[in-house]
PDB file of C-alpha atoms in Angstrom:
ATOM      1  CA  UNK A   1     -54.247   7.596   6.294  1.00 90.00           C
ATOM      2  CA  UNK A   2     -57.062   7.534   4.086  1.00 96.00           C
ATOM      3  CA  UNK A   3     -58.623  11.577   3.271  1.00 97.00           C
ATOM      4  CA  UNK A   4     -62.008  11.695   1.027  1.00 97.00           C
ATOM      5  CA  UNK A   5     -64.567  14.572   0.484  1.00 97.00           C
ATOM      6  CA  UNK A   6     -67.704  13.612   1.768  1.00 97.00           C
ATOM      7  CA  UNK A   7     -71.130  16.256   2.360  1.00 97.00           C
ATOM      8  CA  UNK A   8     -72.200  16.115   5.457  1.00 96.00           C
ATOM      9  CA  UNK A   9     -76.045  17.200   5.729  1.00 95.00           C
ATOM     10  CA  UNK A  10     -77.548  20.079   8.551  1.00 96.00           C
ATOM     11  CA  UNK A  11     -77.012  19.113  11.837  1.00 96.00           C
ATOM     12  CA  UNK A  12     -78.915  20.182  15.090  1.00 97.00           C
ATOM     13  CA  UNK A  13     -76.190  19.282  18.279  1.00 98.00           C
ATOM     14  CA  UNK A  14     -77.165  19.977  22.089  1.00 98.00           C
ATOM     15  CA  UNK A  15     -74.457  19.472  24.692  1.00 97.00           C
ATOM     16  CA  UNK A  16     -71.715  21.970  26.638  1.00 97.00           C
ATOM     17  CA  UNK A  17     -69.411  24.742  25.203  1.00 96.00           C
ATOM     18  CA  UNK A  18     -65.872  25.171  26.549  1.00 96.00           C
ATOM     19  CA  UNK A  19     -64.059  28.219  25.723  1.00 95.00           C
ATOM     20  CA  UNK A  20     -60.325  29.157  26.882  1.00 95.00           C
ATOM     21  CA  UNK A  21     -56.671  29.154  25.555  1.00 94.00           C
ATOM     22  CA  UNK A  22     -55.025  26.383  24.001  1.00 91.00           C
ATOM     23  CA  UNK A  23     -53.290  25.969  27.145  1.00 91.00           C
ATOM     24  CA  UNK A  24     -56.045  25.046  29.387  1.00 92.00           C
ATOM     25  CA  UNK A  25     -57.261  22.142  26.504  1.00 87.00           C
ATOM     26  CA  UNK A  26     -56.308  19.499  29.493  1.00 87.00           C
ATOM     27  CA  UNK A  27     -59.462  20.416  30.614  1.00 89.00           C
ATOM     28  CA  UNK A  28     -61.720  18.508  27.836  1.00 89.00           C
ATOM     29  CA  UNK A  29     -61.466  15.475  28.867  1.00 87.00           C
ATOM     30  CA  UNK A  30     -63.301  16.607  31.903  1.00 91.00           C
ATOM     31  CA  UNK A  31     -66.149  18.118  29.596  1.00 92.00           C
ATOM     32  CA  UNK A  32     -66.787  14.476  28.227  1.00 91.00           C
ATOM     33  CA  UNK A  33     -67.225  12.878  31.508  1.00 91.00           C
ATOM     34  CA  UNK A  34     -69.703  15.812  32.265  1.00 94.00           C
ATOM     35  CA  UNK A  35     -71.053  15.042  29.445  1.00 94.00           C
ATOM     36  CA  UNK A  36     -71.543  11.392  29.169  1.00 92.00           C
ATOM     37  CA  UNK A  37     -73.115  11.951  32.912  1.00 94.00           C
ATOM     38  CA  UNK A  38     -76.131  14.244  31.745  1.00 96.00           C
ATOM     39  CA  UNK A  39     -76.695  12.506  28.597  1.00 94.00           C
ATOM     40  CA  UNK A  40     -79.722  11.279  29.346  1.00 95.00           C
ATOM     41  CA  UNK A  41     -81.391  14.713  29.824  1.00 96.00           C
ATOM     42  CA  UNK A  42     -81.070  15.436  25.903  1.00 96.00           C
ATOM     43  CA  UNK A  43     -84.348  15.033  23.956  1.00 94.00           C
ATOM     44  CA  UNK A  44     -84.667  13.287  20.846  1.00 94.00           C
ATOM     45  CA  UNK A  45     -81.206  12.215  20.037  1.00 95.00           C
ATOM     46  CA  UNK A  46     -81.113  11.246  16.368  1.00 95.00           C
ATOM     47  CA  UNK A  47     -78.633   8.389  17.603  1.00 93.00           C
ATOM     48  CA  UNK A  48     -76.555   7.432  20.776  1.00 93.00           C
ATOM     49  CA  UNK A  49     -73.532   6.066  19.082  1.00 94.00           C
ATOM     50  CA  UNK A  50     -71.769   9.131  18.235  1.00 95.00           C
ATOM     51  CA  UNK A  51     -70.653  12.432  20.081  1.00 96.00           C
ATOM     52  CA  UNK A  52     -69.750  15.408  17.820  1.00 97.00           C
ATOM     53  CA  UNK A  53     -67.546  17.732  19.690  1.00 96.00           C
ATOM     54  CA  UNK A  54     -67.625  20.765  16.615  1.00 98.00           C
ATOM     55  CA  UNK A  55     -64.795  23.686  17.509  1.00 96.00           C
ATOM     56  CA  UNK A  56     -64.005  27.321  16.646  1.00 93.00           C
ATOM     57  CA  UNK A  57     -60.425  27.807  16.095  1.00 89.00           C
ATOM     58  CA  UNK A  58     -59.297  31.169  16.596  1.00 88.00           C
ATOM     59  CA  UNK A  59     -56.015  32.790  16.839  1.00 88.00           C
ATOM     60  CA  UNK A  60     -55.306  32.279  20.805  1.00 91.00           C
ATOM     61  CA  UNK A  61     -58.224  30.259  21.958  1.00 93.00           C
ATOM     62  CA  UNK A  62     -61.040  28.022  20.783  1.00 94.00           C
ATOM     63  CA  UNK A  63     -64.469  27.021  21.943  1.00 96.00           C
ATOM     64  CA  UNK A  64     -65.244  23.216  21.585  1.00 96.00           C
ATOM     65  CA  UNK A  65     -68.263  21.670  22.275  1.00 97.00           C
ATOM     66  CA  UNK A  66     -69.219  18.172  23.319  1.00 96.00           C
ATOM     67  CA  UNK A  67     -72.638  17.265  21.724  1.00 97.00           C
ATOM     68  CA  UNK A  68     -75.249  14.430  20.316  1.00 97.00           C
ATOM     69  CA  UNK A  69     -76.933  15.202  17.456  1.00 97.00           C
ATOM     70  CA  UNK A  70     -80.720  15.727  17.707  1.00 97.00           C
ATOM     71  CA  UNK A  71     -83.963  15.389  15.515  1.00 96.00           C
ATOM     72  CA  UNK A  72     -84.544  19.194  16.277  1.00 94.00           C
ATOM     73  CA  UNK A  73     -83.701  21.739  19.156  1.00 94.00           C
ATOM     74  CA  UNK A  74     -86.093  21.746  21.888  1.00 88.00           C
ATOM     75  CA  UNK A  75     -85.426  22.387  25.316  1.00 90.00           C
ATOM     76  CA  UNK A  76     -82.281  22.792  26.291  1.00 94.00           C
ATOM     77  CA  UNK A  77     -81.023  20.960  29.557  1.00 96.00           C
ATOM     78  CA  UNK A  78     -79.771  23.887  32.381  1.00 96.00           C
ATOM     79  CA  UNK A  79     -75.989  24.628  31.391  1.00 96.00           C
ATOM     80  CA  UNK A  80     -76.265  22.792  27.923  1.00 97.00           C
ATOM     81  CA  UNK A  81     -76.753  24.814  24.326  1.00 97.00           C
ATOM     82  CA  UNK A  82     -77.890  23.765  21.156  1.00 97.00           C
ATOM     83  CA  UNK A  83     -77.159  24.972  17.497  1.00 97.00           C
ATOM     84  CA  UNK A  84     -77.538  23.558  13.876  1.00 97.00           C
ATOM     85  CA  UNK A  85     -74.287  23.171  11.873  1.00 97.00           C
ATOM     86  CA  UNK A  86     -75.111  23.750   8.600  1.00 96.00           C
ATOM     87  CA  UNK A  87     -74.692  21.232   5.750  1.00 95.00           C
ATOM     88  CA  UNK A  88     -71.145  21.304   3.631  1.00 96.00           C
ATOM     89  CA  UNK A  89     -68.653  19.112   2.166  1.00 97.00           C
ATOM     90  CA  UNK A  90     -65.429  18.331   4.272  1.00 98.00           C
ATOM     91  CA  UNK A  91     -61.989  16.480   3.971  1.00 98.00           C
ATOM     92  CA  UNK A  92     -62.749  13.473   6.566  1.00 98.00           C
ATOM     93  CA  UNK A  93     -60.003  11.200   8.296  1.00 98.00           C
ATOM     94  CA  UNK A  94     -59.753   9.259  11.165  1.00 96.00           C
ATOM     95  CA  UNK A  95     -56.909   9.592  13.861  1.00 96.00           C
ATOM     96  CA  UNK A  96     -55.740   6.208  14.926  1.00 93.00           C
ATOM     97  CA  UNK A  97     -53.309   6.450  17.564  1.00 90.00           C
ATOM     98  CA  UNK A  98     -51.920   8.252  20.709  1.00 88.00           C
ATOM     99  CA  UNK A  99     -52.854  11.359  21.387  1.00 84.00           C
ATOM    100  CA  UNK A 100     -49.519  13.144  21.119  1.00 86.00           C
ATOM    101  CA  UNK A 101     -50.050  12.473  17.291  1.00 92.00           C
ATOM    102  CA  UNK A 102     -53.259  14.282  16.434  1.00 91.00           C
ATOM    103  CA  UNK A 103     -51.448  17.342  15.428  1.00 92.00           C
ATOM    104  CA  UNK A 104     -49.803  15.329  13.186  1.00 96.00           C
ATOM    105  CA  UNK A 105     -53.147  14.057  11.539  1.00 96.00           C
ATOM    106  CA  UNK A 106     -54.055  17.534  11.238  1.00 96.00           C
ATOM    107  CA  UNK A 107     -50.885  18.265   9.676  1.00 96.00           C
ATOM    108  CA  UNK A 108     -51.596  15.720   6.687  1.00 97.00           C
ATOM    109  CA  UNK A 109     -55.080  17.034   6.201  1.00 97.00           C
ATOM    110  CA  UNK A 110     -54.067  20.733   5.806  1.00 96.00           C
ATOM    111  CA  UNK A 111     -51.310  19.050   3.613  1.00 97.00           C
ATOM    112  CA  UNK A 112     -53.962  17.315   2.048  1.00 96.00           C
ATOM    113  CA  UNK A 113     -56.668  19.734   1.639  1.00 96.00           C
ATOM    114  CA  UNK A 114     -53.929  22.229  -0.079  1.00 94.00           C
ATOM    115  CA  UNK A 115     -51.841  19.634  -2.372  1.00 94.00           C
ATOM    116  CA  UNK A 116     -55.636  18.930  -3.949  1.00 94.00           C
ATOM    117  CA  UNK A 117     -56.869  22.190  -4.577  1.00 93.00           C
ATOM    118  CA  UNK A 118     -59.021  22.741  -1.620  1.00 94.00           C
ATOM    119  CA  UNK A 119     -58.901  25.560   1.328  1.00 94.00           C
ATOM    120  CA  UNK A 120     -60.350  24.917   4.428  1.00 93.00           C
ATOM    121  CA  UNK A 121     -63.419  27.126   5.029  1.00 94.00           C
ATOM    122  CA  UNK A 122     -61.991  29.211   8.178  1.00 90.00           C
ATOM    123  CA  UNK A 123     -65.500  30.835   8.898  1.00 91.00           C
ATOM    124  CA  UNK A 124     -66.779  27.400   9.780  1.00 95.00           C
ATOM    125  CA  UNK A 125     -66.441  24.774  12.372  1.00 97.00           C
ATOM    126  CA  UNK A 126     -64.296  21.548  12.582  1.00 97.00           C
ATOM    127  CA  UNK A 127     -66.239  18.503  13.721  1.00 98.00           C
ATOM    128  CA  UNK A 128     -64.517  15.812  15.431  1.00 96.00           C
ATOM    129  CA  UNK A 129     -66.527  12.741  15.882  1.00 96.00           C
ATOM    130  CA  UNK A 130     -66.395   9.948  18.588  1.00 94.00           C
ATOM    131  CA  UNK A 131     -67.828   6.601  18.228  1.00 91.00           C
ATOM    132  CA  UNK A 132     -69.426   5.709  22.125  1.00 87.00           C
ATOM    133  CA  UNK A 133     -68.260   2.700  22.178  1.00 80.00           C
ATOM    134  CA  UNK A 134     -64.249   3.273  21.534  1.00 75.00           C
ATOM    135  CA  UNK A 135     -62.708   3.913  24.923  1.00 66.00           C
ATOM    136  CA  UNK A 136     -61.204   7.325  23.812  1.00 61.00           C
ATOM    137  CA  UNK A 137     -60.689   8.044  27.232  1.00 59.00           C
ATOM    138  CA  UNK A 138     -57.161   6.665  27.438  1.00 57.00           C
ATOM    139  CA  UNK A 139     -53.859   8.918  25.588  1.00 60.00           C
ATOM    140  CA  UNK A 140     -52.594   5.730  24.769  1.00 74.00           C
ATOM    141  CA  UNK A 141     -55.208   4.967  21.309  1.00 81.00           C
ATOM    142  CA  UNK A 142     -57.595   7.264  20.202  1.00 86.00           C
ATOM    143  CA  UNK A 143     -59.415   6.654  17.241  1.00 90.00           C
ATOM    144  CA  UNK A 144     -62.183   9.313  16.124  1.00 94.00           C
ATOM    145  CA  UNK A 145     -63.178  11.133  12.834  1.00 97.00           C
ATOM    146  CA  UNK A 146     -61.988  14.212  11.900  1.00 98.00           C
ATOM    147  CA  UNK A 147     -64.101  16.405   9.612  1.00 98.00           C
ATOM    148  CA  UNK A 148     -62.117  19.583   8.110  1.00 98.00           C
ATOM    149  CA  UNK A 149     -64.442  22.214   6.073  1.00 97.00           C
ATOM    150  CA  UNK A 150     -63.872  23.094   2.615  1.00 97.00           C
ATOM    151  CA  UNK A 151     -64.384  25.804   0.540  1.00 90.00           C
ATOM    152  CA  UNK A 152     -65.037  25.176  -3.201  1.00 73.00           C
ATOM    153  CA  UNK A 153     -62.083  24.459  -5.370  1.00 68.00           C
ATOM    154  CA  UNK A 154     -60.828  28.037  -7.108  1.00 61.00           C
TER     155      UNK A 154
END
């Protein structure tokens, strides 16, 4: 698995927020097909080929969302929110394979990220990134990006 810094610039998302345990992360998948059903209500979407689904990791829960990235926030469609995720470098991979082995991907970045002088900036938000026109709806093969923040090397 290939890891590299890259910068990603600000970023203005709109879609839906789901917040819960760890546990109850079955129910994402069901977020996406929400999702992919309202799309058309978003305005201005800056492209159509990607979704970024950015998440807060806390201690016993996280919130994820599932989101295109817009121009600029305007109105928001009933039930969605919007937010800009400001512009910082990140150690980026891609996940190729079956879902049981994403920890594992996340595993070698935080192996990564450490083993090159780098700590992962816990105030802000991982972005995972779906191309539209993978089928990422099967367990069998995902493939998506992974972006992990950074903080500055000490």
């Amino acid at each position: 698995m290939e890891i590299q810094v890259v910068t990603l610039e600000n970023l203005y998302v709109v879609g839906f927020a789901w917040s819960g345990p760890y546990a109850n992360s079955s129910e994402i998948p069901l977020l996406f097909s929400q999702f992919e059903q309202r799309l058309a209500e978003i305005e201005a979407p800056v492209t159509m080929e990607w979704i970024y689904a950015p998440f807060h990791s806390r201690e016993t829960e996280f919130t994820y969302y599932v989101t295109l990235a817009v121009d600029e926030l305007r109105t928001m469609p009933s039930g969605m929110t919007g937010f800009q995720i400001p512009g910082k470098s990140y150690a980026k991979a891609t996940h190729q394979g079956p879902a049981a082995e994403v920890t594992a991907t996340y595993r070698t970045m935080f192996s990564w990220i450490r083993e090159n002088g780098y700590r992962q900036n816990p105030s802000a938000l991982t972005i995972e990134r779906y191309d539209r026109s993978r089928d990422n709806a099967s367990k069998e093969y995902l493939q998506y990006d992974i972006y992990l923040p950074l903080q500055k090397k000490d």
